[in-house]
Coordinates of C-alpha atoms in Angstrom, one line a residue:
Chain A
X19 CA 12.8 -17.1 3.1
X20 CA 13.7 -17.6 6.7
X21 CA 14.4 -21.3 7.2
X22 CA 13.9 -22.6 10.7
X23 CA 17.3 -23.0 12.3
X24 CA 18.3 -26.6 13.1
X25 CA 18.4 -27.5 16.8
X26 CA 21.7 -26.9 18.6
X27 CA 23.0 -24.5 15.8
X28 CA 24.5 -21.9 18.1
X29 CA 27.0 -19.3 16.9
X30 CA 29.9 -17.9 18.8
X31 CA 30.9 -15.1 16.4
X32 CA 29.3 -12.8 13.9
X33 CA 31.5 -14.3 11.3
X34 CA 30.0 -17.7 11.8
X35 CA 26.5 -16.2 11.6
X36 CA 27.3 -14.6 8.3
X37 CA 28.5 -17.9 6.7
X38 CA 26.6 -19.0 3.5
X39 CA 26.9 -22.6 4.6
X40 CA 26.2 -22.4 8.3
X41 CA 26.3 -26.0 9.4
X42 CA 28.7 -28.8 9.1
X43 CA 26.1 -30.8 7.2
X44 CA 25.6 -28.1 4.6
X45 CA 29.3 -27.8 4.1
X46 CA 29.6 -31.6 3.8
X47 CA 26.8 -31.7 1.2
X48 CA 28.5 -29.0 -0.8
X49 CA 31.8 -30.9 -0.8
X50 CA 30.1 -34.1 -1.8
X51 CA 28.3 -32.3 -4.6
X52 CA 31.5 -30.8 -5.9
X53 CA 33.3 -34.2 -5.7
X54 CA 30.5 -36.0 -7.6
X55 CA 30.5 -33.2 -10.2
X56 CA 34.3 -33.6 -10.5
X57 CA 33.9 -37.3 -11.1
X58 CA 31.1 -36.9 -13.7
X59 CA 33.3 -37.1 -16.8
X60 CA 34.3 -40.7 -15.7
X61 CA 30.7 -41.8 -15.8
X62 CA 29.0 -39.7 -18.4
X63 CA 29.2 -40.4 -22.1
X64 CA 30.0 -37.7 -24.7
X65 CA 26.3 -36.8 -25.1
X66 CA 25.7 -36.1 -21.4
X67 CA 29.0 -34.4 -21.0
X68 CA 28.1 -32.1 -23.9
X69 CA 24.8 -31.3 -22.1
X70 CA 26.5 -30.7 -18.8
X71 CA 28.9 -28.3 -20.5
X72 CA 26.1 -26.4 -22.1
X73 CA 24.5 -26.2 -18.6
X74 CA 27.7 -24.8 -17.2
X75 CA 27.9 -22.1 -19.9
X76 CA 24.2 -21.2 -19.5
X77 CA 24.8 -21.0 -15.7
X78 CA 27.5 -18.3 -16.1
X79 CA 25.2 -16.2 -18.3
X80 CA 22.2 -16.8 -16.1
X81 CA 24.0 -15.7 -12.9
X82 CA 24.9 -12.5 -14.9
X83 CA 21.3 -11.8 -15.9
X84 CA 20.2 -12.6 -12.4
X85 CA 22.5 -9.8 -11.0
X86 CA 20.8 -7.3 -13.3
X87 CA 17.2 -8.5 -13.4
X88 CA 16.9 -10.6 -10.3
X89 CA 18.9 -8.5 -7.9
X90 CA 18.6 -5.0 -9.3
X91 CA 15.2 -5.3 -11.0
X92 CA 16.4 -3.9 -14.3
X93 CA 14.8 -6.0 -17.0
X94 CA 17.0 -6.8 -20.0
X95 CA 16.1 -8.3 -23.3
X96 CA 19.7 -7.7 -24.7
X97 CA 21.5 -10.4 -22.6
X98 CA 21.9 -12.7 -25.6
X99 CA 23.7 -10.0 -27.5
X100 CA 26.0 -9.3 -24.6
X101 CA 26.8 -13.0 -24.6
X102 CA 27.5 -12.6 -28.3
X103 CA 29.9 -9.7 -27.7
X104 CA 31.9 -12.1 -25.5
X105 CA 31.8 -14.8 -28.1
X106 CA 33.0 -12.5 -30.9
X107 CA 35.7 -11.0 -28.7
X108 CA 37.1 -14.5 -28.1
X109 CA 36.6 -15.3 -31.7
X110 CA 38.6 -12.3 -32.9
X111 CA 41.3 -12.5 -30.3
X112 CA 41.9 -16.2 -30.7
X113 CA 41.8 -16.4 -34.5
X114 CA 43.4 -13.2 -35.4
X115 CA 45.8 -12.5 -32.6
X116 CA 46.3 -15.9 -31.0
X117 CA 45.8 -14.6 -27.5
X118 CA 46.2 -16.8 -24.4
X119 CA 42.7 -18.2 -23.6
X120 CA 42.6 -16.9 -20.0
X121 CA 43.4 -13.4 -21.3
X122 CA 40.9 -13.8 -24.1
X123 CA 38.1 -14.9 -21.7
X124 CA 38.8 -12.0 -19.4
X125 CA 38.8 -9.7 -22.4
X126 CA 35.5 -11.1 -23.5
X127 CA 34.1 -10.3 -20.1
X128 CA 35.5 -6.8 -20.1
X129 CA 34.4 -6.1 -23.7
X130 CA 30.8 -7.2 -22.9
X131 CA 30.9 -5.2 -19.6
X132 CA 31.8 -2.0 -21.5
X133 CA 29.1 -2.6 -24.1
X134 CA 26.6 -3.4 -21.3
X135 CA 27.6 -0.2 -19.5
X136 CA 26.9 1.8 -22.7
X137 CA 23.4 0.3 -23.2
X138 CA 22.7 0.6 -19.5
X139 CA 22.8 4.4 -19.7
X140 CA 19.1 4.7 -20.5
X141 CA 18.3 2.9 -17.2
X142 CA 18.7 6.1 -15.3
X143 CA 15.7 7.6 -17.0
X144 CA 13.5 4.7 -17.8
X145 CA 12.2 1.6 -16.0
X146 CA 10.1 -1.5 -16.5
X147 CA 8.7 -2.1 -19.9
X148 CA 10.4 0.9 -21.4
X149 CA 13.8 -0.3 -20.3
X150 CA 12.9 -3.7 -21.8
X151 CA 12.3 -1.9 -25.1
X152 CA 15.6 0.0 -24.8
X153 CA 17.5 -3.2 -24.1
X154 CA 15.7 -4.9 -27.0
X155 CA 17.0 -2.1 -29.2
X156 CA 20.5 -2.9 -27.9
X157 CA 19.9 -6.5 -28.9
X158 CA 19.0 -5.6 -32.5
X159 CA 21.8 -3.0 -32.9
X160 CA 24.4 -5.6 -31.7
X161 CA 22.9 -8.3 -34.0
X162 CA 23.1 -5.9 -36.9
X163 CA 26.8 -5.2 -36.0
X164 CA 27.6 -8.9 -35.8
X165 CA 26.1 -9.4 -39.3
X166 CA 27.4 -6.2 -41.0
X167 CA 30.9 -5.7 -39.5
X168 CA 32.0 -8.5 -41.7
X169 CA 35.8 -7.7 -41.7
X170 CA 35.8 -8.2 -38.0
X171 CA 33.0 -10.7 -37.4
X172 CA 32.9 -12.7 -40.6
X173 CA 29.4 -11.6 -41.4
X174 CA 26.7 -14.3 -41.8
X175 CA 29.3 -17.1 -41.9
X176 CA 30.8 -16.0 -38.6
X177 CA 34.1 -17.1 -37.3
X178 CA 35.8 -20.5 -36.7
X179 CA 37.5 -20.6 -33.3
X180 CA 40.5 -22.9 -32.6
X181 CA 40.2 -25.0 -29.4
X182 CA 42.3 -23.4 -26.7
X183 CA 45.5 -24.6 -25.0
X184 CA 46.2 -23.7 -21.4
X185 CA 49.9 -23.9 -20.3
X186 CA 50.7 -26.3 -23.1
X187 CA 47.7 -28.5 -22.4
X188 CA 45.3 -28.6 -25.3
X189 CA 41.7 -28.4 -24.2
X190 CA 40.4 -30.6 -27.0
X191 CA 37.9 -33.0 -25.5
X192 CA 34.5 -32.7 -23.8
X193 CA 36.0 -33.9 -20.5
X194 CA 38.8 -31.2 -20.5
X195 CA 36.3 -28.6 -21.4
X196 CA 34.1 -29.8 -18.6
X197 CA 36.6 -28.9 -16.0
X198 CA 37.3 -25.5 -17.6
X199 CA 33.6 -24.6 -17.8
X200 CA 32.7 -25.9 -14.4
X201 CA 35.5 -23.9 -12.8
X202 CA 34.3 -20.7 -14.4
X203 CA 30.7 -21.7 -13.5
X204 CA 31.6 -22.4 -9.9
X205 CA 33.4 -19.1 -9.6
X206 CA 30.5 -17.2 -11.2
X207 CA 28.1 -18.8 -8.8
X208 CA 30.2 -18.1 -5.8
X209 CA 30.8 -14.5 -7.0
X210 CA 27.1 -13.9 -7.4
X211 CA 26.4 -15.3 -3.9
X212 CA 29.2 -13.2 -2.3
X213 CA 27.9 -10.1 -4.1
X214 CA 24.6 -10.6 -2.4
X215 CA 26.0 -10.7 1.1
X216 CA 28.1 -7.5 0.7
X217 CA 27.1 -3.9 0.5
X218 CA 27.2 -3.8 -3.4
X219 CA 24.6 -6.6 -3.7
X220 CA 22.4 -5.2 -0.9
X221 CA 22.4 -1.8 -2.8
X222 CA 21.2 -3.6 -5.9
X223 CA 18.4 -5.3 -4.1
X224 CA 17.5 -1.9 -2.4
X225 CA 17.2 -0.3 -5.9
X226 CA 14.9 -3.1 -6.9
X227 CA 12.7 -3.0 -3.8
X228 CA 12.4 0.8 -3.3
X229 CA 14.6 3.1 -5.3
X230 CA 13.5 6.2 -3.4
X231 CA 14.5 4.8 0.0
X232 CA 17.7 3.6 -1.5
X233 CA 18.6 7.1 -2.6
X234 CA 17.7 8.3 0.9
X235 CA 20.2 6.1 2.6
X236 CA 22.9 7.4 0.2
X237 CA 22.9 5.0 -2.7
X238 CA 23.9 6.6 -5.9
X239 CA 21.3 5.1 -8.2
X240 CA 23.0 5.9 -11.4
X241 CA 26.3 4.5 -10.4
X242 CA 24.8 1.3 -9.0
X243 CA 22.5 0.7 -12.0
X244 CA 25.5 1.1 -14.3
X245 CA 27.5 -1.2 -12.1
X246 CA 24.8 -3.8 -12.3
X247 CA 24.8 -3.6 -16.1
X248 CA 28.5 -3.9 -16.2
X249 CA 28.8 -6.9 -13.8
X250 CA 25.9 -8.6 -15.5
X251 CA 27.4 -8.2 -19.0
X252 CA 30.8 -9.3 -17.7
X253 CA 29.3 -12.7 -16.8
X254 CA 27.5 -12.7 -20.1
X255 CA 30.8 -12.1 -21.9
X256 CA 32.5 -14.9 -20.0
X257 CA 29.6 -17.2 -21.1
X258 CA 30.0 -16.1 -24.7
X259 CA 33.7 -16.6 -24.6
X260 CA 33.4 -20.2 -23.2
X261 CA 30.7 -20.9 -25.8
X262 CA 32.9 -19.7 -28.6
X263 CA 35.8 -22.0 -27.5
X264 CA 33.5 -24.9 -27.0
X265 CA 31.3 -25.0 -30.1
X266 CA 34.2 -23.6 -32.2
X267 CA 31.9 -21.7 -34.5
X268 CA 30.1 -18.4 -33.9
X269 CA 27.7 -16.6 -36.1
X270 CA 24.9 -14.1 -35.6
X271 CA 22.2 -16.8 -35.5
X272 CA 23.5 -18.0 -32.2
X273 CA 22.9 -14.7 -30.4
X274 CA 19.5 -13.6 -31.4
X275 CA 16.7 -12.3 -29.1
X276 CA 15.7 -15.9 -28.6
X277 CA 18.8 -16.4 -26.5
X278 CA 17.9 -13.4 -24.5
X279 CA 14.5 -14.8 -23.9
X280 CA 16.0 -18.2 -22.9
X281 CA 18.1 -16.5 -20.3
X282 CA 15.1 -14.6 -18.9
X283 CA 13.2 -17.9 -18.8
X284 CA 16.1 -19.4 -16.8
X285 CA 16.1 -16.9 -14.0
X286 CA 12.3 -16.5 -13.9
X287 CA 11.7 -20.3 -13.7
X288 CA 14.6 -20.7 -11.3
X289 CA 13.3 -17.9 -9.0
X290 CA 14.2 -14.2 -9.6
X291 CA 16.9 -12.9 -7.3
X292 CA 18.0 -16.3 -6.1
X293 CA 21.5 -17.5 -6.9
X294 CA 20.4 -21.1 -6.4
X295 CA 17.4 -20.4 -8.5
X296 CA 19.5 -19.2 -11.4
X297 CA 21.5 -22.4 -11.1
X298 CA 18.4 -24.6 -11.2
X299 CA 16.9 -22.5 -14.0
X300 CA 20.0 -22.7 -16.2
X301 CA 20.1 -26.5 -15.9
X302 CA 16.3 -26.9 -16.4
X303 CA 16.0 -24.7 -19.5
X304 CA 19.1 -26.3 -21.1
X305 CA 18.1 -29.9 -20.4
X306 CA 14.4 -29.7 -21.0
X307 CA 14.4 -29.5 -24.8
X308 CA 17.0 -32.3 -25.0
X309 CA 15.0 -34.5 -22.6
X310 CA 11.9 -33.9 -24.6
X311 CA 13.7 -34.8 -27.7
X312 CA 14.8 -38.1 -26.1
X313 CA 11.3 -38.8 -24.9
X314 CA 9.6 -38.1 -28.2
X315 CA 12.1 -40.1 -30.1
X316 CA 11.4 -43.0 -27.7
X317 CA 7.6 -42.7 -28.2
X318 CA 8.0 -42.0 -31.9
X319 CA 8.6 -45.7 -32.6
X320 CA 5.0 -46.5 -31.7
X321 CA 3.1 -43.4 -32.8
X322 CA 2.9 -42.1 -36.4
X323 CA 3.7 -38.5 -35.5
X324 CA 7.1 -38.2 -37.1
X325 CA 6.2 -35.1 -39.1
X326 CA 5.1 -33.0 -36.2
X327 CA 8.0 -33.9 -33.9
X328 CA 9.7 -30.5 -33.9
X329 CA 6.5 -28.5 -33.4
X330 CA 5.3 -30.9 -30.7
X331 CA 8.5 -30.4 -28.8
X332 CA 8.2 -26.7 -28.8
X333 CA 4.5 -26.9 -27.7
X334 CA 5.3 -29.2 -24.8
X335 CA 8.3 -27.0 -23.8
X336 CA 6.0 -24.0 -23.6
X337 CA 3.2 -25.9 -21.9
X338 CA 5.6 -27.2 -19.2
X339 CA 6.9 -23.7 -18.5
X340 CA 3.4 -22.2 -18.2
X341 CA 2.2 -25.0 -16.0
X342 CA 5.2 -24.8 -13.9
X343 CA 4.9 -21.0 -13.3
X344 CA 1.2 -21.5 -12.4
X345 CA 2.2 -24.1 -9.8
X346 CA 5.2 -22.3 -8.4
X347 CA 5.5 -18.6 -9.4
X348 CA 8.4 -18.1 -7.2
X349 CA 10.5 -20.6 -9.1
X350 CA 12.5 -23.8 -8.5
X351 CA 14.4 -22.2 -5.7
X352 CA 11.2 -21.8 -3.7
X353 CA 10.4 -25.4 -4.3
X354 CA 13.8 -26.4 -3.0
X355 CA 13.4 -24.3 0.2
X356 CA 9.9 -25.8 0.8
X357 CA 11.3 -29.3 0.6
X358 CA 14.1 -28.4 2.8
X359 CA 11.9 -26.7 5.4
X360 CA 9.6 -29.8 5.3
X361 CA 12.4 -32.2 6.1
X362 CA 13.9 -29.9 8.8
X363 CA 10.7 -30.1 10.7
X364 CA 9.8 -33.7 9.9
X365 CA 8.2 -35.5 11.6
X366 CA 7.0 -32.7 13.9
X367 CA 5.6 -30.4 11.2
X368 CA 2.8 -29.0 13.3
Chain B
X8 CA 22.0 31.0 17.6
X9 CA 22.2 31.6 13.8
X10 CA 25.8 30.6 13.7
X11 CA 25.6 27.3 15.5
X12 CA 22.2 26.1 14.1
X13 CA 22.6 22.6 12.5
X14 CA 19.8 23.2 10.1
X15 CA 18.7 26.6 8.9
X16 CA 15.6 27.1 6.7
X17 CA 15.7 30.4 5.0
X18 CA 12.6 31.8 3.4
X19 CA 11.7 28.6 1.7
X20 CA 8.7 28.6 -0.7
X21 CA 7.3 25.7 -2.7
X22 CA 4.4 25.7 -5.1
X23 CA 2.9 23.0 -7.3
X24 CA 1.5 24.9 -10.3
X25 CA -0.5 27.6 -8.7
X26 CA -0.8 26.0 -5.3
X27 CA 1.5 27.3 -2.7
X28 CA 2.5 24.5 -0.3
X29 CA 5.1 26.5 1.5
X30 CA 5.4 30.3 1.6
X31 CA 8.4 32.0 3.1
X32 CA 9.2 29.4 5.8
X33 CA 12.2 30.2 8.0
X34 CA 13.3 28.6 11.2
X35 CA 16.4 27.0 12.7
X36 CA 17.2 23.8 14.5
X37 CA 19.7 24.0 17.3
X38 CA 22.2 21.1 17.6
X39 CA 21.5 18.2 20.0
X40 CA 17.9 19.2 20.5
X41 CA 14.6 17.5 19.9
X42 CA 12.7 19.9 17.7
X43 CA 9.1 19.2 16.8
X44 CA 7.3 20.4 13.7
X45 CA 3.6 20.4 14.2
X46 CA 0.5 21.8 12.4
X47 CA -2.9 20.6 11.1
X48 CA -3.1 18.3 8.1
X49 CA -2.0 19.9 4.9
X50 CA 0.1 22.5 6.7
X51 CA 3.1 21.6 4.6
X52 CA 5.2 19.7 7.2
X53 CA 6.0 16.7 5.0
X54 CA 6.6 18.9 2.0
X55 CA 9.2 20.8 3.9
X56 CA 10.9 17.5 4.9
X57 CA 10.9 16.5 1.3
X58 CA 12.7 19.7 0.5
X59 CA 15.4 18.8 3.0
X60 CA 15.9 15.5 1.2
X61 CA 15.6 17.3 -2.2
X62 CA 12.7 15.1 -3.3
X63 CA 11.1 18.5 -3.9
X64 CA 13.0 21.6 -5.1
X65 CA 12.0 24.8 -3.4
X66 CA 10.8 27.5 -5.7
X67 CA 12.6 30.1 -3.6
X68 CA 14.8 30.3 -0.5
X69 CA 17.5 28.0 0.7
X70 CA 18.3 25.3 3.2
X71 CA 21.6 25.2 5.0
X72 CA 22.9 22.2 6.9
X73 CA 25.9 23.0 9.2
X74 CA 26.3 26.2 7.3
X75 CA 26.4 24.6 3.9
X76 CA 23.7 25.2 1.3
X77 CA 22.1 21.8 0.4
X78 CA 19.1 23.1 -1.5
X79 CA 20.4 21.8 -4.9
X80 CA 22.3 18.7 -3.8
X81 CA 21.3 15.3 -5.0
X82 CA 19.4 13.2 -2.4
X83 CA 22.2 10.7 -1.9
X84 CA 24.7 13.5 -1.3
X85 CA 22.4 15.0 1.3
X86 CA 22.3 11.6 3.0
X87 CA 26.1 11.5 2.9
X88 CA 26.3 14.8 4.7
X89 CA 24.5 13.2 7.7
X90 CA 20.8 13.6 7.3
X91 CA 18.7 10.5 7.8
X92 CA 15.0 10.1 7.6
X93 CA 12.0 7.9 8.4
X94 CA 8.7 8.1 6.6
X95 CA 5.0 8.4 7.7
X96 CA 4.2 5.5 5.4
X97 CA 7.2 3.2 6.0
X98 CA 9.8 3.1 3.2
X99 CA 11.6 -0.1 4.0
X100 CA 12.9 -2.8 1.7
X101 CA 10.1 -5.2 2.3
X102 CA 11.6 -8.3 0.8
X103 CA 14.7 -8.1 2.9
X104 CA 15.4 -9.2 6.4
X105 CA 15.5 -6.8 9.3
X106 CA 19.3 -7.2 9.5
X107 CA 19.8 -6.5 5.8
X108 CA 17.7 -3.4 6.0
X109 CA 19.7 -2.0 8.8
X110 CA 23.0 -3.1 7.1
X111 CA 21.9 -0.9 4.2
X112 CA 21.8 2.0 6.6
X113 CA 25.6 1.4 6.8
X114 CA 26.1 1.9 3.1
X115 CA 27.7 5.3 3.4
X116 CA 30.3 3.9 5.8
X117 CA 31.2 0.9 3.6
X118 CA 33.8 1.2 0.8
X119 CA 34.2 -2.2 -0.7
X120 CA 34.4 -2.3 -4.5
X121 CA 32.6 -4.8 -6.7
X122 CA 35.6 -7.0 -7.3
X123 CA 36.3 -7.4 -3.6
X124 CA 32.6 -8.1 -3.1
X125 CA 32.7 -10.9 -5.7
X126 CA 35.6 -12.5 -3.9
X127 CA 34.4 -11.7 -0.3
X128 CA 37.9 -11.9 0.8
X129 CA 40.2 -9.8 3.0
X130 CA 38.9 -6.3 3.3
X131 CA 35.4 -7.1 2.1
X132 CA 35.1 -9.8 4.7
X133 CA 36.6 -7.8 7.6
X134 CA 34.4 -4.8 6.7
X135 CA 31.2 -6.9 6.7
X136 CA 32.0 -8.3 10.1
X137 CA 33.0 -5.0 11.6
X138 CA 29.7 -3.4 10.5
X139 CA 27.8 -6.4 11.7
X140 CA 29.3 -5.9 15.1
X141 CA 28.5 -2.2 15.1
X142 CA 24.9 -2.8 14.1
X143 CA 24.4 -5.5 16.7
X144 CA 26.0 -3.5 19.5
X145 CA 24.7 0.0 18.7
X146 CA 21.4 -0.4 16.9
X147 CA 19.8 -3.8 17.4
X148 CA 20.6 -3.8 21.1
X149 CA 19.3 -0.3 21.6
X150 CA 16.1 -0.9 19.7
X151 CA 15.6 -4.4 21.0
X152 CA 15.4 -6.0 17.6
X153 CA 17.4 -9.2 18.5
X154 CA 14.6 -11.7 18.1
X155 CA 13.4 -10.5 14.7
X156 CA 16.7 -9.7 13.0
X157 CA 16.4 -12.7 10.6
X158 CA 12.8 -12.1 9.7
X159 CA 11.6 -10.6 6.4
X160 CA 10.4 -7.0 7.0
X161 CA 7.2 -7.2 4.9
X162 CA 5.8 -9.8 7.3
X163 CA 6.3 -7.8 10.5
X164 CA 3.6 -5.9 12.3
X165 CA 3.4 -2.1 11.6
X166 CA 4.8 -1.0 14.9
X167 CA 7.9 -3.2 14.5
X168 CA 8.4 -2.0 10.9
X169 CA 8.5 1.6 12.2
X170 CA 11.2 0.5 14.7
X171 CA 13.2 -1.2 12.0
X172 CA 13.0 2.0 9.9
X173 CA 14.3 4.0 12.8
X174 CA 17.1 1.4 13.2
X175 CA 18.1 1.8 9.5
X176 CA 18.2 5.6 9.8
X177 CA 20.2 5.3 13.0
X178 CA 22.7 2.9 11.4
X179 CA 23.6 5.8 9.1
X180 CA 25.1 7.6 12.2
X181 CA 23.3 10.8 11.1
X182 CA 23.9 14.2 12.6
X183 CA 20.3 15.1 11.9
X184 CA 17.5 12.6 12.2
X185 CA 14.2 13.5 10.5
X186 CA 11.2 11.5 11.9
X187 CA 8.0 11.9 10.0
X188 CA 5.2 10.9 12.4
X189 CA 7.1 8.2 14.3
X190 CA 4.1 7.1 16.4
X191 CA 1.2 7.5 14.0
X192 CA -1.0 4.5 13.9
X193 CA 0.5 3.0 17.1
X194 CA -1.3 2.0 20.3
X195 CA -0.5 3.6 23.6
X196 CA 2.1 0.9 24.6
X197 CA 3.9 1.0 21.2
X198 CA 3.9 4.8 21.4
X199 CA 5.5 4.7 24.9
X200 CA 8.2 2.3 23.6
X201 CA 9.0 4.4 20.6
X202 CA 9.2 7.6 22.6
X203 CA 11.6 5.9 25.0
X204 CA 13.7 4.8 22.0
X205 CA 13.8 8.4 20.7
X206 CA 14.9 9.6 24.1
X207 CA 17.5 6.8 24.4
X208 CA 18.9 7.7 21.0
X209 CA 19.3 11.4 22.0
X210 CA 21.0 10.2 25.2
X211 CA 23.4 7.7 23.6
X212 CA 24.1 9.2 20.1
X213 CA 25.3 12.6 19.3
X214 CA 22.3 13.5 17.1
X215 CA 19.7 16.2 16.5
X216 CA 16.2 15.1 16.1
X217 CA 13.5 16.9 14.1
X218 CA 10.2 15.3 14.3
X219 CA 6.8 15.8 12.8
X220 CA 4.1 14.5 15.1
X221 CA 0.3 14.8 15.7
X222 CA 0.3 13.3 19.1
X223 CA 0.4 16.4 21.3
X224 CA 1.3 14.6 24.5
X225 CA 4.4 13.2 22.9
X226 CA 5.3 16.5 21.3
X227 CA 4.9 18.5 24.6
X228 CA 6.7 15.8 26.6
X229 CA 9.9 15.4 24.7
X230 CA 10.5 18.5 22.6
X231 CA 12.9 21.2 23.4
X232 CA 11.4 23.5 20.9
X233 CA 8.3 23.4 18.8
X234 CA 7.6 25.0 15.4
X235 CA 4.0 25.3 14.3
X236 CA 2.9 25.5 10.7
X237 CA -0.4 26.2 9.1
X238 CA -1.2 26.7 5.4
X239 CA 2.4 26.7 4.5
X240 CA 3.5 29.3 6.9
X241 CA 5.1 29.3 10.3
X242 CA 2.6 30.6 12.9
X243 CA 4.6 30.0 16.1
X244 CA 8.0 29.0 17.2
X245 CA 9.3 28.5 20.7
X246 CA 9.5 26.3 23.8
X247 CA 6.5 23.8 24.1
X248 CA 4.9 25.6 27.0
X249 CA 4.8 29.0 25.2
X250 CA 3.6 27.5 21.9
X251 CA 0.8 25.7 23.7
X252 CA -0.9 28.9 24.7
X253 CA -0.2 30.9 21.6
X254 CA -3.6 32.2 20.4
X255 CA -2.7 31.7 16.7
X256 CA -1.9 28.0 17.4
X257 CA -5.1 27.5 19.3
X258 CA -7.0 29.0 16.5
X259 CA -5.3 26.8 13.9
X260 CA -6.1 23.7 15.8
X261 CA -9.5 24.4 17.3
X262 CA -10.9 27.2 15.2
X263 CA -12.0 30.7 16.2
X264 CA -12.0 31.2 20.0
X265 CA -15.2 31.9 21.8
X266 CA -17.1 28.9 20.8
X267 CA -15.2 26.8 23.3
X268 CA -12.6 27.4 26.0
X269 CA -9.4 25.8 24.7
X270 CA -6.6 24.5 26.8
X271 CA -4.6 22.2 24.6

């Protein structure tokens, strides 16, 4: 995706040429976006703030899966369970041991990373659909553990998690959570983008594009595949930890294979391997069902379709995704680049 | 010569099932030379190269690089010792830009861990810029890739892709560069360019080049020594002028003598 460079955009150092936001305009746009996002709690009501928070949590998890599936090309159907490992880690540490939330969140990431590392071991031998099956097995094994290790996980009832307090400040409202979640989400996004412009990220992409050639230039495939699993699960664990603190209740139903599929949908619809795409995808997949609900509720007043509401919502959700993928298989990120490229050349788009 | 050979192939055999691809191949490559490996199609040249990278495991014999036995090392370890390679059918990372492909060639010289990479701060940043400068000054400048460095490799014409692959191998700062048919499929002009690059590389970098090539004019022009293979065996080994008139070589290429006077 080589965008045409804007006129007069000359660089005087390699450092400037390596910048993610190369122009003053792009840096200004980023600052404006962050400022607006920071002001969002002033304008948004509880409902919208709740949705934004869910988007932020989904974003952390999606960036994680994008590292594994988007960058490294290792498909995973166990991401939801890795999120669950993070959730339960926070649940156990916060309720049983009353651990500081920052420590608990980091522990959630590390615990998930270790579990991810373990279930990433088969990736050295198997690829593609077979790896998908192996990670699906990871999903079911972990789900089983969430359910059966009742003394630790609370079994089917799950755990109740107290809201956290940071340095004496209780994080007890949607607005306070908003800042916590968005900070983590921003760090996760920046981290994923940074990864992609250093050797580690390039090695991941090399493994995805041509694993034989990667080996030939000295990439240790096994080590890097495991690293991708660990990093990806670390992000998943963070997302799970945030979710546990935010919704205050975790149980096995929250981390089923459906969650794994949701995460896959996010990065595929957003655009595999694109950090921006994972961002778009996380927001899109999180908001779409809620927006559909609002739309159908609005229409429901005039149409006698009350009984089939839930089913209708699922059908439209699926239909929209299929139509979308037909229209733009490379995802929302591609759409964004196309629009940008159009305006860069406008009105001289010969 | 045995002691200072950079690469020593000792009695290497390779068979797939009952089919012998290589039988008892032995030869040596002297440091800082351009050594050509030629032979008719199916002679086993690429199979031998694949043994050097350990994509194939020889059924017998051993391969020594700078005196060290590398026959059983993993491919990425062999790369780390200083052996780089290009392929007959280009093996680039097609979705990446030219610059990223060449940067990947620097992998073995980079040491940043995952946490530093996430933060892109301090050492990670300095390292990235240092290698960028190295690539720009030593590789991109030499191979004249400036104007395509930001383009995606998959969209480039074949000749340029070959040049990028050469750049990626060069960025590894190898001691031994294996080139598998570097000018195959190129027109005369592209061939001349690539040959000039190969000569430039030998001039500027302290590197030994082992190339497989079918273009005899190229081979005879630039090689210091030529090894000829046929049906998995070495049939001649020596300076280009000597090999050119070797009766065995003439037979391998042109068939039994007598039907036509052959001066290759």
